[in-house]
Coordinates of C-alpha atoms and ligand atoms in Angstrom, one line a residue:
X293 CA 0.0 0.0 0.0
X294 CA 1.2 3.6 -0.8
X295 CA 1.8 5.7 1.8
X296 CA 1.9 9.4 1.8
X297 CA 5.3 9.6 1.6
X298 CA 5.3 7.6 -1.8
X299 CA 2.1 9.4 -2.9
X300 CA 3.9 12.8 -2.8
X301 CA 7.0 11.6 -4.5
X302 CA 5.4 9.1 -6.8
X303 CA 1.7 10.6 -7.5
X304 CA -0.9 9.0 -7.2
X305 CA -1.4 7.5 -10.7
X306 CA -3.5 5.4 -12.7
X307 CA -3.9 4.8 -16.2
X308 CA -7.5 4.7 -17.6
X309 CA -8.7 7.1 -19.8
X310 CA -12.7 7.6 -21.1
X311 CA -13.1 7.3 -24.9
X312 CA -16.9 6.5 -25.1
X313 CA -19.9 8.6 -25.8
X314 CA -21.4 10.6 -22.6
X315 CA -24.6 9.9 -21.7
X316 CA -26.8 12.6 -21.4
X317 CA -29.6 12.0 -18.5
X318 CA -32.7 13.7 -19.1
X319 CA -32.2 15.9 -15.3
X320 CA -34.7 18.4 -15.1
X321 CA -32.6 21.7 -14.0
X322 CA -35.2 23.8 -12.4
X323 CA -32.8 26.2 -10.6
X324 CA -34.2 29.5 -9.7
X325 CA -31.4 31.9 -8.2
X326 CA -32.3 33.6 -4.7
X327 CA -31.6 37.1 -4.9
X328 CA -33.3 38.3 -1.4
X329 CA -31.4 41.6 -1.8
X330 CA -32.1 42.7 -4.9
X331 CA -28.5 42.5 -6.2
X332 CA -29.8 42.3 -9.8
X333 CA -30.7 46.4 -9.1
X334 CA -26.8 47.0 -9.3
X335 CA -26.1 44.9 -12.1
X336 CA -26.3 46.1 -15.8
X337 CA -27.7 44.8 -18.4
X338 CA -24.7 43.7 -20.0
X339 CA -24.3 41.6 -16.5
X340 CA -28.1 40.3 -16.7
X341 CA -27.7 39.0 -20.3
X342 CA -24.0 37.3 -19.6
X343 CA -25.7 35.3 -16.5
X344 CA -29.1 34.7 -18.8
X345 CA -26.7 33.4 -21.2
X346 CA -24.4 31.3 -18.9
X347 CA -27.4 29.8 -16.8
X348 CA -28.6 28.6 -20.2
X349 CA -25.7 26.9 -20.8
X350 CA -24.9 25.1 -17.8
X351 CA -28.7 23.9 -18.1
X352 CA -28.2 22.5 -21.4
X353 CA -24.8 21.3 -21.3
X354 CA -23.6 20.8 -18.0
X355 CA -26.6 19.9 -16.1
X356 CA -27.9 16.6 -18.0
X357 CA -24.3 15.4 -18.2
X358 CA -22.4 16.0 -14.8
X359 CA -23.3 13.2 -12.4
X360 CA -22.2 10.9 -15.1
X361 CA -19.1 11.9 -14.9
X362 CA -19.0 12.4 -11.3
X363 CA -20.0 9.3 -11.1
X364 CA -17.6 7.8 -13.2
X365 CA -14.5 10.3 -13.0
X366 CA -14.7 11.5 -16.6
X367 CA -13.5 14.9 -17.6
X368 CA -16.0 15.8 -20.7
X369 CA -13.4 17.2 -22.9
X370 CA -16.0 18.5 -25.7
X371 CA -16.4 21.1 -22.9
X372 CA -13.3 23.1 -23.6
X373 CA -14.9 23.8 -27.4
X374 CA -18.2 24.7 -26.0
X375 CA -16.9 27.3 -23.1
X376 CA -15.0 29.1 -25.7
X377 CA -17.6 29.7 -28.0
X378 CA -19.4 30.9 -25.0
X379 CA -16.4 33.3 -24.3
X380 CA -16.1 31.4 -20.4
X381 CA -12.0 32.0 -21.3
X382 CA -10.7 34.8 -20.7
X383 CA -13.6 37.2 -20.3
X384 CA -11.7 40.3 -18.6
X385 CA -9.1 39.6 -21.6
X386 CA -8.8 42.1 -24.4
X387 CA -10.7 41.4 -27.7
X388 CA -7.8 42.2 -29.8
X389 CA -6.3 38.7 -28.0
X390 CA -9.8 36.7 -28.1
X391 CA -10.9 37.4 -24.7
X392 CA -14.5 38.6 -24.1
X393 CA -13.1 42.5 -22.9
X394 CA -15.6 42.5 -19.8
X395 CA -15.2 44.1 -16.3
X396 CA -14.9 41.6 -13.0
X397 CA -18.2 41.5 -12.2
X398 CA -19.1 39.9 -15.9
X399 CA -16.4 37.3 -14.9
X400 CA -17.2 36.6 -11.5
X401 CA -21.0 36.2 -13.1
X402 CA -20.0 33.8 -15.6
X403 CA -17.7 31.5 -12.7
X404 CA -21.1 31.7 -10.3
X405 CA -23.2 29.9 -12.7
X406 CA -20.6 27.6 -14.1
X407 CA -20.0 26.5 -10.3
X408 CA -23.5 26.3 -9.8
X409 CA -23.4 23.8 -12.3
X410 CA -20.3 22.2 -11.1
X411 CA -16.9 22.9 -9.3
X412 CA -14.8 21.0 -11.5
X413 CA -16.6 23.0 -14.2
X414 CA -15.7 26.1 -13.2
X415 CA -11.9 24.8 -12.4
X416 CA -11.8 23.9 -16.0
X417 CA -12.7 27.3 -16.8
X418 CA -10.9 29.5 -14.3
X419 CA -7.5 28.2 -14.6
X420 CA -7.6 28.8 -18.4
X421 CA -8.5 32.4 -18.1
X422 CA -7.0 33.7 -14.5
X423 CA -4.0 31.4 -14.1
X424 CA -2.9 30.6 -17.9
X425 CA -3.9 33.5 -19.9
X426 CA -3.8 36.1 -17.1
X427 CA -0.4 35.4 -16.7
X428 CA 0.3 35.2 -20.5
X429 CA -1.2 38.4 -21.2
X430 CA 0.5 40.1 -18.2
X431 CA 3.6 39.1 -18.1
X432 CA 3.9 37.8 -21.9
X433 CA 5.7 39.2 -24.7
X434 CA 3.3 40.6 -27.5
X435 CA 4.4 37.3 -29.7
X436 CA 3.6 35.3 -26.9
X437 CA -0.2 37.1 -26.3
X438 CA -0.3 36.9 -30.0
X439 CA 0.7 32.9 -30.4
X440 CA -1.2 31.9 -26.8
X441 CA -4.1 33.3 -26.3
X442 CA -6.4 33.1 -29.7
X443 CA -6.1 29.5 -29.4
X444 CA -6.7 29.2 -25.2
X445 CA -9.6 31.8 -25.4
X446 CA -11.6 29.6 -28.4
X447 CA -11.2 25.9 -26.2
X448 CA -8.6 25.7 -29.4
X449 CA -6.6 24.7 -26.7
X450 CA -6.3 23.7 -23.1
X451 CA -3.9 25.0 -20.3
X452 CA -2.8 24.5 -16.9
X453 CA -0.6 26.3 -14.1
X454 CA 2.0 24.5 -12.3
X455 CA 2.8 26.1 -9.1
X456 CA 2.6 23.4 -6.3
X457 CA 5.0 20.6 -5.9
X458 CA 5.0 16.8 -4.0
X459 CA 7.0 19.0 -1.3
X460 CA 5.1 22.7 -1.6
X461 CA 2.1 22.9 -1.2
X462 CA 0.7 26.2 1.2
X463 CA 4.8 27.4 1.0
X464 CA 5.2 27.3 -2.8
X465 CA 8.3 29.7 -2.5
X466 CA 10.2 26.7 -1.9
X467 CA 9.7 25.0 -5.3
X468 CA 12.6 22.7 -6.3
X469 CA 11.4 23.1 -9.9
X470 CA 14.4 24.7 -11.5
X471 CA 15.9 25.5 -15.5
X472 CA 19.6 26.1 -16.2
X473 CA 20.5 28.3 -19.0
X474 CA 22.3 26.3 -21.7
X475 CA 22.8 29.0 -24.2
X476 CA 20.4 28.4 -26.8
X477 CA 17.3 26.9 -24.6
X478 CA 16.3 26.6 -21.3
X479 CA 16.7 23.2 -19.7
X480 CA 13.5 22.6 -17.1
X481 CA 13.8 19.7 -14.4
X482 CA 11.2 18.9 -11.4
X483 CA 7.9 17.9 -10.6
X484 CA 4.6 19.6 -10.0
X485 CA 1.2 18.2 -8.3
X486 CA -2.2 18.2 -7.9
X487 CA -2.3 20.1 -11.4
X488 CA -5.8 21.1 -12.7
X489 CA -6.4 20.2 -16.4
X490 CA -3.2 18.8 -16.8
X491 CA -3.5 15.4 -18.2
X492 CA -5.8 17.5 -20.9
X493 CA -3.2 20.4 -21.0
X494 CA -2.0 21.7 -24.5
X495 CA 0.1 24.0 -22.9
X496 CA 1.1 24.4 -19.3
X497 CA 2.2 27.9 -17.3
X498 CA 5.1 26.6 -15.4
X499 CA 6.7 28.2 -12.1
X500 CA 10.1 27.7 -11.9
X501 CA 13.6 28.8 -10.5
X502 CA 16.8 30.2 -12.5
X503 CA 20.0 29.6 -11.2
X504 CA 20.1 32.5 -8.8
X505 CA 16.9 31.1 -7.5
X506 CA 14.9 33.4 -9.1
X507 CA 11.3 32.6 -9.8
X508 CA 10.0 32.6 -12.9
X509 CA 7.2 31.8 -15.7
X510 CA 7.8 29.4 -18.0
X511 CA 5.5 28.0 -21.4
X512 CA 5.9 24.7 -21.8
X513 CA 4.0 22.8 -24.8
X514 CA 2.7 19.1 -24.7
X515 CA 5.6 17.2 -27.0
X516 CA 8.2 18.5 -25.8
X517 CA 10.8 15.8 -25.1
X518 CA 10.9 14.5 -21.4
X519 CA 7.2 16.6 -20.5
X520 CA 4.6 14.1 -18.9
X521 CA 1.6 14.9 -17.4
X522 CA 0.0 11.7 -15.6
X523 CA -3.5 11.6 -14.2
X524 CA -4.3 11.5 -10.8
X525 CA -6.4 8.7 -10.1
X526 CA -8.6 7.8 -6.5
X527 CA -10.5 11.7 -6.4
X528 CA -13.1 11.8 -4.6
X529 CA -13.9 15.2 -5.2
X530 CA -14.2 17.2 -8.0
X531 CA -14.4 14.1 -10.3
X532 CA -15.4 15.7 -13.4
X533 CA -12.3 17.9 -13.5
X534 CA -8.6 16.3 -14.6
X535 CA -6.0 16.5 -12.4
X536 CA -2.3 15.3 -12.9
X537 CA 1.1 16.1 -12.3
X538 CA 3.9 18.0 -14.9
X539 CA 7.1 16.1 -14.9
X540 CA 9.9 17.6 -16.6
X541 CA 12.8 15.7 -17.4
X542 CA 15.5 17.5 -18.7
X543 CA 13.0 19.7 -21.0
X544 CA 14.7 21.6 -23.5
X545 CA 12.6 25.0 -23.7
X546 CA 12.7 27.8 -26.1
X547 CA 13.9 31.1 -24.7
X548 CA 11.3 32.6 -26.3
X549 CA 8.9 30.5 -24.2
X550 CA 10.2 32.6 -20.6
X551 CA 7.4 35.1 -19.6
X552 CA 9.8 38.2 -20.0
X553 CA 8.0 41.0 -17.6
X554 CA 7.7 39.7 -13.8
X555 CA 9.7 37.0 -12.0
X556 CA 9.5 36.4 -8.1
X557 CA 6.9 34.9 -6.5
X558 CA 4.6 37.5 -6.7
X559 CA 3.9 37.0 -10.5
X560 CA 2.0 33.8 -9.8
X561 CA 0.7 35.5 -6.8
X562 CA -1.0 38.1 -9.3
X563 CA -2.8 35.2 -11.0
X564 CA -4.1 33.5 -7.9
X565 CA -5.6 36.8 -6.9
X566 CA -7.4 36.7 -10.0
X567 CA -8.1 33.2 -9.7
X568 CA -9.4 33.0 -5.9
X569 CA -12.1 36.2 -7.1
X570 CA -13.2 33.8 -9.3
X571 CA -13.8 30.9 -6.8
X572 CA -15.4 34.0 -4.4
X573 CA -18.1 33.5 -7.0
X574 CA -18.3 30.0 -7.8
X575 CA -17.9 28.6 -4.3
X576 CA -21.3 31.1 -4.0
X577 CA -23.2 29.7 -6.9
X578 CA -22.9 25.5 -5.1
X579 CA -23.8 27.2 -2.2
X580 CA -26.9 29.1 -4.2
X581 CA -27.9 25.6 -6.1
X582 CA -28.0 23.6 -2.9
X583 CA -29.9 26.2 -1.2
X584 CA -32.4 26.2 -3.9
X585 CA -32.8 22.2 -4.0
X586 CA -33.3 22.2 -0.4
X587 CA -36.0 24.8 -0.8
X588 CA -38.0 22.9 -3.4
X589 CA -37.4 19.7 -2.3
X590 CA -38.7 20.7 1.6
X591 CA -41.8 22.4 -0.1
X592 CA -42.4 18.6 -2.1
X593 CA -41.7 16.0 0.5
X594 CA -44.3 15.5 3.2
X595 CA -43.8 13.6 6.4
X596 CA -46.2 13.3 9.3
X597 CA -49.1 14.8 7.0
X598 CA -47.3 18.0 5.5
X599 CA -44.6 19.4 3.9
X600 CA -41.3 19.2 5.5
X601 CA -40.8 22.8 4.5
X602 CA -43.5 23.2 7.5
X603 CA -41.6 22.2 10.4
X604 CA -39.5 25.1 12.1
X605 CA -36.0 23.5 11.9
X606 CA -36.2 23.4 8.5
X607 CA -37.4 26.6 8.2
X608 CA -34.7 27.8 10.1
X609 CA -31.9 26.1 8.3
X610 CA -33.2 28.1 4.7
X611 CA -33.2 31.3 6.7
X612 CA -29.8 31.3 8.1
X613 CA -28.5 29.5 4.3
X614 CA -30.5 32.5 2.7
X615 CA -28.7 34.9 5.6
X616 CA -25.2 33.7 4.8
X617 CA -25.8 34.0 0.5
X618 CA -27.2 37.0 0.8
X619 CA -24.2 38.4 3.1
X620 CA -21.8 36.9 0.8
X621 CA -23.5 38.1 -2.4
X622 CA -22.8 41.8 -1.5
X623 CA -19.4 41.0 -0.6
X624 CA -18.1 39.7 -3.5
X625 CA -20.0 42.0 -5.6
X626 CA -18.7 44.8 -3.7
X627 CA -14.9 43.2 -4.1
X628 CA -15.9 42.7 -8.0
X629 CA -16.4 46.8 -8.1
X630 CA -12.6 47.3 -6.6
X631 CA -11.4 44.8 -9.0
X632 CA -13.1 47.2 -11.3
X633 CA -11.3 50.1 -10.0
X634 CA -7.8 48.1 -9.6
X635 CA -8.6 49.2 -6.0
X636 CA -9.3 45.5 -4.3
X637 CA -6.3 43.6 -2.4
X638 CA -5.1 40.4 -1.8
X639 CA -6.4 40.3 2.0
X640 CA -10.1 41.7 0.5
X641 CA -9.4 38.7 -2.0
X642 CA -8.7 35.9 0.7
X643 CA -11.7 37.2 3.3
X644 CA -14.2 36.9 0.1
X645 CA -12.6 33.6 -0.8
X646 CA -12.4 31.7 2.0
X647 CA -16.1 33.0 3.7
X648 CA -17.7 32.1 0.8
X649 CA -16.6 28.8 0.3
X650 CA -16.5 28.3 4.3
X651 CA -20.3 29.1 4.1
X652 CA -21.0 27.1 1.1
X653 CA -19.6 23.9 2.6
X654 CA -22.3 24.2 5.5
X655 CA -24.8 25.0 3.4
X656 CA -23.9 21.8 1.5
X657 CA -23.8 20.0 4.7
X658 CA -26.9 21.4 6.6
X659 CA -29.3 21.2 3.0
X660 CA -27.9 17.5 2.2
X661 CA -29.8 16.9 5.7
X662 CA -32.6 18.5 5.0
X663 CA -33.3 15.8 2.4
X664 CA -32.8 12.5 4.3
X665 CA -31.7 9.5 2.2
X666 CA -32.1 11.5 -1.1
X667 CA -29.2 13.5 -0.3
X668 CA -26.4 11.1 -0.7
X669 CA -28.1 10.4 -3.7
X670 CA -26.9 11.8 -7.4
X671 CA -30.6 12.2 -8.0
X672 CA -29.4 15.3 -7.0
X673 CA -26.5 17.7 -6.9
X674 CA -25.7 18.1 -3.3
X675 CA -23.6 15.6 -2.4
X676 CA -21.5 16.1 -5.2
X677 CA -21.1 19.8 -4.5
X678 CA -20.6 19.0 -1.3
X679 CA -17.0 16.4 -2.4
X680 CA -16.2 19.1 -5.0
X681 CA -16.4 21.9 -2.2
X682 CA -13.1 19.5 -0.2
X683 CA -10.8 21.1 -2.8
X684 CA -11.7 23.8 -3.2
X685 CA -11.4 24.7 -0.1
X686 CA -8.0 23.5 0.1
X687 CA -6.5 25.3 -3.4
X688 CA -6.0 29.0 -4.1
X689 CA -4.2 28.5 -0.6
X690 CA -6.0 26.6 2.0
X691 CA -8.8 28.3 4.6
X692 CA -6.1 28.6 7.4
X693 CA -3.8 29.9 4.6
X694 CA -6.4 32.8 3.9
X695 CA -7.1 33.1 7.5
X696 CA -3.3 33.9 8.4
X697 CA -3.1 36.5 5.1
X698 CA -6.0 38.0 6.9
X699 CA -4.1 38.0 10.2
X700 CA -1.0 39.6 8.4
X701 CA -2.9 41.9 7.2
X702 CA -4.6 43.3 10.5
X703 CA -1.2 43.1 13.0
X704 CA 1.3 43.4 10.2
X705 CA 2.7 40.4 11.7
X706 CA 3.0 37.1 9.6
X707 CA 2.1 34.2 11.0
X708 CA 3.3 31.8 8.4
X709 CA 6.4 30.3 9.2
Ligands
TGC912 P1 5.5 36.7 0.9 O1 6.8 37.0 1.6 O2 4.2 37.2 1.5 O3 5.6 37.3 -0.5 C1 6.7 36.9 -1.4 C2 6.7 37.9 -2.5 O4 5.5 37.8 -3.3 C3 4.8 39.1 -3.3 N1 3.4 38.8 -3.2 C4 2.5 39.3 -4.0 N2 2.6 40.1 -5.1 C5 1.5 40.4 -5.8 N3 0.3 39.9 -5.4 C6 0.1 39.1 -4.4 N4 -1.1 38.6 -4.1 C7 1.3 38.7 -3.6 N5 1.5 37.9 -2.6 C8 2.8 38.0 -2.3 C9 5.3 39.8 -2.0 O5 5.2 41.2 -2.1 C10 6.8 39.4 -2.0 O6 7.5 40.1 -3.0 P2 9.0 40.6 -2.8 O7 9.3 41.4 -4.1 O8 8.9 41.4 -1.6 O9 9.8 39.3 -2.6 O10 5.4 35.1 0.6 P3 5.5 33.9 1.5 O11 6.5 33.0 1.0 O12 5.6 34.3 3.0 O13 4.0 33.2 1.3 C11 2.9 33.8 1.6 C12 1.7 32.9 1.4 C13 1.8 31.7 2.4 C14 0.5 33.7 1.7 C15 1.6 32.4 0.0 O14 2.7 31.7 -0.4 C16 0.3 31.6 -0.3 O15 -0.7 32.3 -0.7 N6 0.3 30.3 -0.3 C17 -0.8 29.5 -0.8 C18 -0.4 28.7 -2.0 C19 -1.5 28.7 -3.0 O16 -2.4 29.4 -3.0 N7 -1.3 27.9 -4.0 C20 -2.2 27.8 -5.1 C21 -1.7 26.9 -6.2 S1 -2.6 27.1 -7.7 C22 -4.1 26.3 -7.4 O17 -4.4 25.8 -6.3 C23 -5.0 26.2 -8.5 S2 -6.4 25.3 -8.3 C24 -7.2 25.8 -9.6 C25 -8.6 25.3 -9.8 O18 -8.7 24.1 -10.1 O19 -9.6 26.1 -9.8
FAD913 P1 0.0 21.6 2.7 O1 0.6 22.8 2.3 O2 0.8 20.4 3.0 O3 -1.0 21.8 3.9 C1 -1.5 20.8 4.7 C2 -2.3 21.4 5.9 O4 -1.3 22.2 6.7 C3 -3.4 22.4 5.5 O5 -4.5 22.3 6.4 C4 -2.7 23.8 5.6 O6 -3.7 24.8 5.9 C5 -1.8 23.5 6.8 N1 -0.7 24.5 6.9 C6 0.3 24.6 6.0 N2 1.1 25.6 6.3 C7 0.6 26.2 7.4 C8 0.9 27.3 8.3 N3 2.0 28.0 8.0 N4 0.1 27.5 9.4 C9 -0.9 26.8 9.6 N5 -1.3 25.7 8.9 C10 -0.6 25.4 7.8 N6 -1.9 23.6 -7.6 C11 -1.4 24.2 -8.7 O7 -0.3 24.8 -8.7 N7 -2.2 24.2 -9.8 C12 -3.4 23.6 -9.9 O8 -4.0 23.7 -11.0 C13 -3.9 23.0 -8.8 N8 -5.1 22.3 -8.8 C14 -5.5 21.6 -7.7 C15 -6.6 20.8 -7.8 C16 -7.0 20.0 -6.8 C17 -8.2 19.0 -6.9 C18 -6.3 20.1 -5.5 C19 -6.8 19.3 -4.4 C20 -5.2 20.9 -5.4 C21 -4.8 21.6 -6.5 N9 -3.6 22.4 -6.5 C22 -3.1 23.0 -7.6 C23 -2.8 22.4 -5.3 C24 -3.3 23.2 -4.1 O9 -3.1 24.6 -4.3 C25 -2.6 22.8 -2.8 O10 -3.2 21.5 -2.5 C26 -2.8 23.7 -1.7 O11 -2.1 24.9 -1.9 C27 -2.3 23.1 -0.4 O12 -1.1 22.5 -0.5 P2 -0.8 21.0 0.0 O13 -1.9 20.2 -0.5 O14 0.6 20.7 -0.3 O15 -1.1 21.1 1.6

């Protein structure tokens, strides 16, 4: 048996891979958003018509295929086409380079319903646009933007970010990752883990040190000689989305292929910033979709002569779900407008990120209850929001990870090491 040991240095691998047809389940999706403060008063219309359009889509192609692959641990690739014809890559990314030129709000929008529709989902989509072609546009070259992101923004192609390593996790500044100079090329040797999209990946944004121990972005392309990306097998959490590791052994990488304008660690910082906004969202729109089948479902089923929806406790459970949506729906529409106005900071980032996944893993928990047996069920989507919900909130830095950023940020003290 593997322990944990061998699991970090050897991943934890398998080998199958899903070649068939998806089955699409006739669900019915009847989700109806709550919006018990109005919120849709201070969004435009611009904002109305992206979610109309997005909650469409994860109706027709999300919801009737998702617990199969749950169920079965299939990533649907024909997804990566679809969400970028929908324009789910990239949206705050210039037209001129494909992306959909939208403010924060439209992208935080468009990561709610996807997550609504599934965790994994929205991974697939969030780590194209705010960890791959953030970072590409940002710190690129304009032959870079020009080559990259056409091709990531239409689902042309896949990405993936490789910051965290078998022994780096919360600490990534101590990646062993490393490339030498060798004149001509870059030479990249190490190991990430636990790498969103990879095993799909076209292209992978890479994190890794110079010889001074420098850190810096690096584009490596599927094919290159001694690049692997093996699956990790044995999720049981979001089980729709691929995950693998990036093995580089002795890579030969084109110059040109270094992101030229940011090294140190707070380039890939820049993009999980981006990237935990995003999640601020999503982690909001499980918590909105379990909410809502809790509500319906307590209004349908009747024990001792009435609807369960009757009884106090239950009642009491939607009121303080509805409480803690409601709460987080101003704040990360509120952090959405400083984004806006290049105004919002890290520590704004990690309060929005980690309360609103914090409150949408007990609003999992508490509405799985509320309907008995069915809950563990895939009948309905709880339970798998509820598994997907375990990762996210360990990545984008863990809950305690946020909490201490938040604790640096009110004493001035850090509390990390
Ligand atoms: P620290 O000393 O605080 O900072 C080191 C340097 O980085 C700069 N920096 C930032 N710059 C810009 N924006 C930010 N948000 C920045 N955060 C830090 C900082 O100014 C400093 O620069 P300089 O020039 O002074 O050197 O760094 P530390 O080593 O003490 O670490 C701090 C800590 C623990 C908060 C940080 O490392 C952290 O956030 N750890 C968590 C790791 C994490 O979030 N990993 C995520 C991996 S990616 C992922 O999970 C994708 S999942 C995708 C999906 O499927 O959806
Ligand atoms: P560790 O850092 O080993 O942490 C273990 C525990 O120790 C946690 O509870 C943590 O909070 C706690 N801890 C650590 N340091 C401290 C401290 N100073 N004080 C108090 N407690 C502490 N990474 C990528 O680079 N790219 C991806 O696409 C990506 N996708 C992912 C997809 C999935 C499904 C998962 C599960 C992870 C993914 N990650 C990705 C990795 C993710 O970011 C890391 O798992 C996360 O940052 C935590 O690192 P770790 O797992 O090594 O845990």
């Amino acid at each position: 048996m593997a322990t944990v040991l061998d699991m970090h240095k050897n991943g934890v691998n398998g080998v199958h891979k899903f070649t068939g047809e998806i089955p699409r389940r006739n669900a019915q999706d009847m989700y109806e958003a709550p919006d018990f403060y109005n919120i849709d008063d201070l969004l435009t219309e611009e904002h109305k018509m992206i979610r109309s359009a997005m909650r469409d889509f994860v109706k027709k192609e999300i919801s009737p295929i998702i617990e199969y692959c749950a169920e079965h641990n299939i990533f649907p690739s024909p997804i990566v086409k679809k969400f970028g014809d929908i324009g789910a890559f990239g949206p705050t990314i210039p037209v001129e380079y494909g992306g959909g030129g939208l403010d924060y709000i439209s992208y935080g929008i468009m990561m709610q319903e996807i997550e609504r529709g599934d965790s994994g989902m929205r991974s697939t989509a969030s780590v194209q646009g705010s960890l791959v072609m953030y970072p590409i546009y940002k710190f690129g070259s304009e032959a870079q933007r020009k080559k990259y992101l056409p091709k990531l923004a239409s689902g042309e192609w896949l990405g993936c970010f490789g910051l965290t390593e078998p022994n780096h996790g919360s600490n990534p500044s101590g990646m062993e990752t490393n490339f030498k100079d060798m004149g001509d090329h870059y030479l990249l040797n190490g190991a990430k883990m636990w790498i969103s999209n990879a095993p799909e990946a076209d292209v992978a944004v890479v994190w890794a040190k110079n010889e001074e121990g420098r850190i810096h972005g690096l584009i490596v392309e599927r094919g290159m000689e001694g690049f692997s990306t093996p699956t990790t097998h044995n999720k049981w959490s979001l089980r729709a989305s691929c995950t693998g590791e990036l093995v580089f052994d002795n890579v030969k990488v084109p110059k040109e292929n270094l992101l030229p304008n940011k090294s140190g660690l707070g380039a890939p910082m820049m993009c999980l910033d981006s990237a935990r906004y995003g999640i601020s969202w999503g982690a909001l729109g499980a918590a909105m979709d379990c909410f809502d089948t809790a509500r319906r479902y307590t209004l349908e089923r009747q024990q001792f002569g009435k609807p369960i929806a009757s009884f106090q406790l239950q009642q009491k459970k939607l009121a303080e779900m509805l409480t803690e949506i409601t709460k987080a729906q101003l704040v990360c529409w509120r952090l959405g407008m400083l984004l806006n106005e290049g105004k919002a900071t890290t520590a704004q980032i990690s309060l929005a990120k980690r309360n609103s996944v914090q409150i949408a893993l007990e609003i999992a928990r508490e509405s799985r209850q509320m309907l008995g047996g069915m809950g563990i069920t895939g009948e309905y989507s709880i339970m798998r929001h509820s598994m997907n919900l375990e990762s996210v909130v360990t990545y984008e830095g863990t809950h305690d990870i946020h909490l201490l950023i938040l604790g640096k940020e009110i004493t001035g003290i850090p509390a990390f090491a």
